[in-house]
Amino acid sequence: MENGAVYNETTEPQAKPPRRPFGCTLRHLRGWRLPTKALQAILSLLAVICEEIVQDCITCGGLYFFEFTSYSAFLLSLLILCVYCTDVYETFGEDKVQRV
């Protein structure tokens, strides 16, 4: 007897899960949460654009603070959308995402 006849494959290879385009999923932001986060990103980007339109100001300290906060809100809302709407959430795990 040959070794090939004795040791046949007894298990089937596991099927890979279907790939989503760019790993996108809306499973973690359901209901009103997804439109709210998308609206937050759009409005904070609009605030950054409106701030950049201002050419002259007398006291610019408040304007610079507004620019910093609106740009930070835009970046953080994009980060939240990327984490919750891609495979990153499953990769890191819920406990690590909640901690961050």
GROMACS .gro file of N, CA and C in nm:
model
  300
    1MET      N    1   0.082  -0.119   0.000
    1MET     CA    2   0.000   0.000   0.000
    1MET      C    3   0.086   0.125   0.000
    2GLU      N    4   0.045   0.221  -0.077
    2GLU     CA    5   0.118   0.347  -0.081
    2GLU      C    6   0.070   0.439   0.031
    3ASN      N    7   0.156   0.527   0.074
    3ASN     CA    8   0.117   0.623   0.180
    3ASN      C    9   0.006   0.716   0.133
    4GLY      N   10  -0.003   0.742   0.005
    4GLY     CA   11  -0.106   0.831  -0.048
    4GLY      C   12  -0.245   0.772  -0.031
    5ALA      N   13  -0.257   0.640  -0.036
    5ALA     CA   14  -0.387   0.576  -0.022
    5ALA      C   15  -0.434   0.574   0.122
    6VAL      N   16  -0.341   0.570   0.216
    6VAL     CA   17  -0.377   0.561   0.358
    6VAL      C   18  -0.412   0.698   0.413
    7TYR      N   19  -0.337   0.799   0.374
    7TYR     CA   20  -0.354   0.932   0.432
    7TYR      C   21  -0.428   1.024   0.336
    8ASN      N   22  -0.552   0.996   0.310
    8ASN     CA   23  -0.635   1.085   0.228
    8ASN      C   24  -0.681   1.204   0.310
    9GLU      N   25  -0.710   1.311   0.245
    9GLU     CA   26  -0.762   1.428   0.315
    9GLU      C   27  -0.900   1.396   0.368
   10THR      N   28  -0.920   1.423   0.496
   10THR     CA   29  -1.048   1.392   0.557
   10THR      C   30  -1.130   1.516   0.588
   11THR      N   31  -1.072   1.630   0.578
   11THR     CA   32  -1.146   1.753   0.604
   11THR      C   33  -1.147   1.840   0.481
   12GLU      N   34  -1.250   1.918   0.472
   12GLU     CA   35  -1.261   2.012   0.361
   12GLU      C   36  -1.196   2.143   0.402
   13PRO      N   37  -1.136   2.211   0.309
   13PRO     CA   38  -1.080   2.343   0.344
   13PRO      C   39  -1.192   2.439   0.383
   14GLN      N   40  -1.163   2.524   0.479
   14GLN     CA   41  -1.264   2.619   0.523
   14GLN      C   42  -1.286   2.725   0.417
   15ALA      N   43  -1.412   2.755   0.396
   15ALA     CA   44  -1.446   2.860   0.300
   15ALA      C   45  -1.419   2.995   0.363
   16LYS      N   46  -1.358   3.083   0.288
   16LYS     CA   47  -1.330   3.217   0.338
   16LYS      C   48  -1.459   3.298   0.334
   17PRO      N   49  -1.479   3.384   0.433
   17PRO     CA   50  -1.599   3.467   0.431
   17PRO      C   51  -1.595   3.562   0.311
   18PRO      N   52  -1.709   3.595   0.256
   18PRO     CA   53  -1.710   3.685   0.140
   18PRO      C   54  -1.653   3.821   0.177
   19ARG      N   55  -1.574   3.875   0.088
   19ARG     CA   56  -1.511   4.006   0.111
   19ARG      C   57  -1.608   4.117   0.076
   20ARG      N   58  -1.615   4.213   0.164
   20ARG     CA   59  -1.697   4.332   0.138
   20ARG      C   60  -1.608   4.437   0.074
   21PRO      N   61  -1.664   4.521  -0.011
   21PRO     CA   62  -1.580   4.625  -0.071
   21PRO      C   63  -1.527   4.719   0.036
   22PHE      N   64  -1.396   4.733   0.042
   22PHE     CA   65  -1.325   4.815   0.140
   22PHE      C   66  -1.355   4.772   0.283
   23GLY      N   67  -1.413   4.655   0.304
   23GLY     CA   68  -1.445   4.608   0.437
   23GLY      C   69  -1.558   4.684   0.502
   24CYS      N   70  -1.641   4.751   0.424
   24CYS     CA   71  -1.747   4.835   0.478
   24CYS      C   72  -1.863   4.752   0.533
   25THR      N   73  -1.910   4.791   0.649
   25THR     CA   74  -2.028   4.731   0.709
   25THR      C   75  -2.101   4.837   0.791
   26LEU      N   76  -2.230   4.829   0.797
   26LEU     CA   77  -2.309   4.923   0.876
   26LEU      C   78  -2.368   4.855   0.998
   27ARG      N   79  -2.311   4.743   1.035
   27ARG     CA   80  -2.363   4.662   1.144
   27ARG      C   81  -2.349   4.732   1.280
   28HIS      N   82  -2.247   4.812   1.300
   28HIS     CA   83  -2.219   4.870   1.432
   28HIS      C   84  -2.279   5.008   1.450
   29LEU      N   85  -2.321   5.073   1.343
   29LEU     CA   86  -2.388   5.203   1.352
   29LEU      C   87  -2.526   5.190   1.291
   30ARG      N   88  -2.619   5.145   1.371
   30ARG     CA   89  -2.755   5.124   1.321
   30ARG      C   90  -2.847   5.236   1.366
   31GLY      N   91  -2.958   5.245   1.298
   31GLY     CA   92  -3.062   5.340   1.338
   31GLY      C   93  -3.018   5.483   1.316
   32TRP      N   94  -3.036   5.564   1.418
   32TRP     CA   95  -3.010   5.707   1.407
   32TRP      C   96  -2.864   5.741   1.424
   33ARG      N   97  -2.779   5.646   1.468
   33ARG     CA   98  -2.639   5.676   1.496
   33ARG      C   99  -2.558   5.706   1.370
   34LEU      N  100  -2.581   5.632   1.262
   34LEU     CA  101  -2.505   5.655   1.139
   34LEU      C  102  -2.536   5.791   1.077
   35PRO      N  103  -2.665   5.827   1.058
   35PRO     CA  104  -2.691   5.961   1.003
   35PRO      C  105  -2.640   6.073   1.093
   36THR      N  106  -2.644   6.053   1.224
   36THR     CA  107  -2.596   6.156   1.317
   36THR      C  108  -2.445   6.176   1.302
   37LYS      N  109  -2.370   6.067   1.295
   37LYS     CA  110  -2.224   6.078   1.279
   37LYS      C  111  -2.187   6.136   1.143
   38ALA      N  112  -2.261   6.099   1.040
   38ALA     CA  113  -2.234   6.154   0.907
   38ALA      C  114  -2.265   6.304   0.905
   39LEU      N  115  -2.376   6.344   0.967
   39LEU     CA  116  -2.412   6.486   0.975
   39LEU      C  117  -2.308   6.563   1.056
   40GLN      N  118  -2.258   6.503   1.162
   40GLN     CA  119  -2.154   6.568   1.241
   40GLN      C  120  -2.028   6.592   1.158
   41ALA      N  121  -1.989   6.496   1.079
   41ALA     CA  122  -1.871   6.513   0.994
   41ALA      C  123  -1.893   6.621   0.889
   42ILE      N  124  -2.010   6.622   0.829
   42ILE     CA  125  -2.041   6.723   0.727
   42ILE      C  126  -2.045   6.863   0.786
   43LEU      N  127  -2.110   6.878   0.902
   43LEU     CA  128  -2.120   7.011   0.962
   43LEU      C  129  -1.985   7.061   1.013
   44SER      N  130  -1.903   6.973   1.067
   44SER     CA  131  -1.772   7.019   1.113
   44SER      C  132  -1.683   7.055   0.994
   45LEU      N  133  -1.694   6.984   0.883
   45LEU     CA  134  -1.620   7.023   0.762
   45LEU      C  135  -1.670   7.156   0.710
   46LEU      N  136  -1.801   7.178   0.713
   46LEU     CA  137  -1.857   7.307   0.672
   46LEU      C  138  -1.807   7.419   0.761
   47ALA      N  139  -1.793   7.394   0.892
   47ALA     CA  140  -1.739   7.495   0.983
   47ALA      C  141  -1.594   7.529   0.949
   48VAL      N  142  -1.515   7.428   0.914
   48VAL     CA  143  -1.375   7.453   0.875
   48VAL      C  144  -1.371   7.538   0.749
   49ILE      N  145  -1.456   7.505   0.653
   49ILE     CA  146  -1.458   7.581   0.527
   49ILE      C  147  -1.502   7.725   0.552
   50CYS      N  148  -1.605   7.744   0.633
   50CYS     CA  149  -1.652   7.880   0.663
   50CYS      C  150  -1.546   7.960   0.737
   51GLU      N  151  -1.471   7.896   0.823
   51GLU     CA  152  -1.365   7.966   0.896
   51GLU      C  153  -1.254   8.010   0.801
   52GLU      N  154  -1.225   7.930   0.701
   52GLU     CA  155  -1.119   7.964   0.607
   52GLU      C  156  -1.159   8.079   0.515
   53ILE      N  157  -1.287   8.106   0.503
   53ILE     CA  158  -1.334   8.216   0.419
   53ILE      C  159  -1.301   8.351   0.482
   54VAL      N  160  -1.298   8.357   0.615
   54VAL     CA  161  -1.270   8.482   0.686
   54VAL      C  162  -1.128   8.528   0.652
   55GLN      N  163  -1.119   8.652   0.600
   55GLN     CA  164  -0.988   8.703   0.560
   55GLN      C  165  -0.929   8.799   0.663
   56ASP      N  166  -1.011   8.884   0.721
   56ASP     CA  167  -0.962   8.982   0.818
   56ASP      C  168  -1.039   8.967   0.949
   57CYS      N  169  -0.966   8.978   1.059
   57CYS     CA  170  -1.030   8.978   1.190
   57CYS      C  171  -0.950   9.070   1.282
   58ILE      N  172  -1.021   9.129   1.378
   58ILE     CA  173  -0.954   9.222   1.470
   58ILE      C  174  -0.888   9.144   1.583
   59THR      N  175  -0.965   9.059   1.650
   59THR     CA  176  -0.907   8.970   1.752
   59THR      C  177  -0.928   8.828   1.703
   60CYS      N  178  -0.821   8.765   1.665
   60CYS     CA  179  -0.830   8.635   1.598
   60CYS      C  180  -0.818   8.516   1.692
   61GLY      N  181  -0.802   8.538   1.821
   61GLY     CA  182  -0.785   8.427   1.915
   61GLY      C  183  -0.904   8.332   1.914
   62GLY      N  184  -1.025   8.388   1.917
   62GLY     CA  185  -1.146   8.305   1.915
   62GLY      C  186  -1.162   8.232   1.783
   63LEU      N  187  -1.124   8.297   1.676
   63LEU     CA  188  -1.134   8.235   1.544
   63LEU      C  189  -1.038   8.117   1.532
   64TYR      N  190  -0.917   8.133   1.585
   64TYR     CA  191  -0.821   8.023   1.581
   64TYR      C  192  -0.867   7.906   1.668
   65PHE      N  193  -0.926   7.937   1.783
   65PHE     CA  194  -0.980   7.831   1.869
   65PHE      C  195  -1.095   7.760   1.798
   66PHE      N  196  -1.181   7.834   1.731
   66PHE     CA  197  -1.292   7.774   1.656
   66PHE      C  198  -1.239   7.685   1.544
   67GLU      N  199  -1.133   7.731   1.477
   67GLU     CA  200  -1.073   7.651   1.371
   67GLU      C  201  -1.017   7.520   1.428
   68PHE      N  202  -0.949   7.529   1.540
   68PHE     CA  203  -0.893   7.409   1.602
   68PHE      C  204  -1.003   7.311   1.643
   69THR      N  205  -1.107   7.359   1.708
   69THR     CA  206  -1.212   7.269   1.755
   69THR      C  207  -1.292   7.210   1.640
   70SER      N  208  -1.322   7.288   1.539
   70SER     CA  209  -1.401   7.235   1.427
   70SER      C  210  -1.319   7.135   1.346
   71TYR      N  211  -1.191   7.160   1.326
   71TYR     CA  212  -1.108   7.065   1.252
   71TYR      C  213  -1.087   6.938   1.333
   72SER      N  214  -1.069   6.951   1.465
   72SER     CA  215  -1.056   6.833   1.551
   72SER      C  216  -1.185   6.751   1.549
   73ALA      N  217  -1.300   6.817   1.554
   73ALA     CA  218  -1.428   6.746   1.549
   73ALA      C  219  -1.444   6.673   1.416
   74PHE      N  220  -1.399   6.735   1.307
   74PHE     CA  221  -1.407   6.671   1.177
   74PHE      C  222  -1.321   6.545   1.172
   75LEU      N  223  -1.198   6.555   1.218
   75LEU     CA  224  -1.108   6.439   1.215
   75LEU      C  225  -1.156   6.328   1.307
   76LEU      N  226  -1.204   6.362   1.425
   76LEU     CA  227  -1.252   6.259   1.517
   76LEU      C  228  -1.379   6.192   1.467
   77SER      N  229  -1.468   6.267   1.405
   77SER     CA  230  -1.590   6.205   1.352
   77SER      C  231  -1.557   6.115   1.233
   78LEU      N  232  -1.458   6.152   1.152
   78LEU     CA  233  -1.415   6.062   1.045
   78LEU      C  234  -1.351   5.936   1.102
   79LEU      N  235  -1.273   5.951   1.207
   79LEU     CA  236  -1.212   5.834   1.271
   79LEU      C  237  -1.318   5.740   1.325
   80ILE      N  238  -1.418   5.794   1.390
   80ILE     CA  239  -1.527   5.711   1.443
   80ILE      C  240  -1.600   5.639   1.330
   81LEU      N  241  -1.629   5.710   1.223
   81LEU     CA  242  -1.696   5.646   1.109
   81LEU      C  243  -1.609   5.536   1.049
   82CYS      N  244  -1.480   5.559   1.038
   82CYS     CA  245  -1.390   5.457   0.982
   82CYS      C  246  -1.381   5.335   1.071
   83VAL      N  247  -1.375   5.355   1.201
   83VAL     CA  248  -1.363   5.241   1.293
   83VAL      C  249  -1.491   5.159   1.295
   84TYR      N  250  -1.604   5.224   1.306
   84TYR     CA  251  -1.730   5.152   1.321
   84TYR      C  252  -1.785   5.100   1.189
   85CYS      N  253  -1.743   5.153   1.077
   85CYS     CA  254  -1.800   5.111   0.948
   85CYS      C  255  -1.705   5.025   0.866
   86THR      N  256  -1.592   4.983   0.922
   86THR     CA  257  -1.500   4.896   0.850
   86THR      C  258  -1.468   4.775   0.937
   87ASP      N  259  -1.377   4.692   0.888
   87ASP     CA  260  -1.338   4.571   0.961
   87ASP      C  261  -1.247   4.600   1.080
   88VAL      N  262  -1.211   4.724   1.102
   88VAL     CA  263  -1.123   4.759   1.213
   88VAL      C  264  -1.189   4.722   1.346
   89TYR      N  265  -1.320   4.738   1.355
   89TYR     CA  266  -1.393   4.707   1.479
   89TYR      C  267  -1.376   4.560   1.516
   90GLU      N  268  -1.389   4.470   1.417
   90GLU     CA  269  -1.372   4.327   1.445
   90GLU      C  270  -1.225   4.291   1.467
   91THR      N  271  -1.135   4.362   1.400
   91THR     CA  272  -0.992   4.332   1.412
   91THR      C  273  -0.942   4.360   1.553
   92PHE      N  274  -0.975   4.475   1.608
   92PHE     CA  275  -0.927   4.511   1.741
   92PHE      C  276  -1.013   4.454   1.852
   93GLY      N  277  -1.140   4.436   1.828
   93GLY     CA  278  -1.229   4.385   1.931
   93GLY      C  279  -1.306   4.498   1.998
   94GLU      N  280  -1.423   4.464   2.047
   94GLU     CA  281  -1.510   4.566   2.106
   94GLU      C  282  -1.451   4.628   2.231
   95ASP      N  283  -1.387   4.549   2.315
   95ASP     CA  284  -1.332   4.604   2.439
   95ASP      C  285  -1.221   4.706   2.415
   96LYS      N  286  -1.134   4.681   2.318
   96LYS     CA  287  -1.027   4.776   2.288
   96LYS      C  288  -1.082   4.902   2.222
   97VAL      N  289  -1.182   4.888   2.138
   97VAL     CA  290  -1.242   5.005   2.073
   97VAL      C  291  -1.311   5.091   2.177
   98GLN      N  292  -1.383   5.030   2.270
   98GLN     CA  293  -1.451   5.105   2.375
   98GLN      C  294  -1.350   5.176   2.467
   99ARG      N  295  -1.236   5.113   2.493
   99ARG     CA  296  -1.134   5.175   2.576
   99ARG      C  297  -1.075   5.298   2.511
  100VAL      N  298  -1.052   5.291   2.381
  100VAL     CA  299  -0.994   5.405   2.309
  100VAL      C  300  -1.096   5.515   2.298
   0.00000   0.00000   0.00000
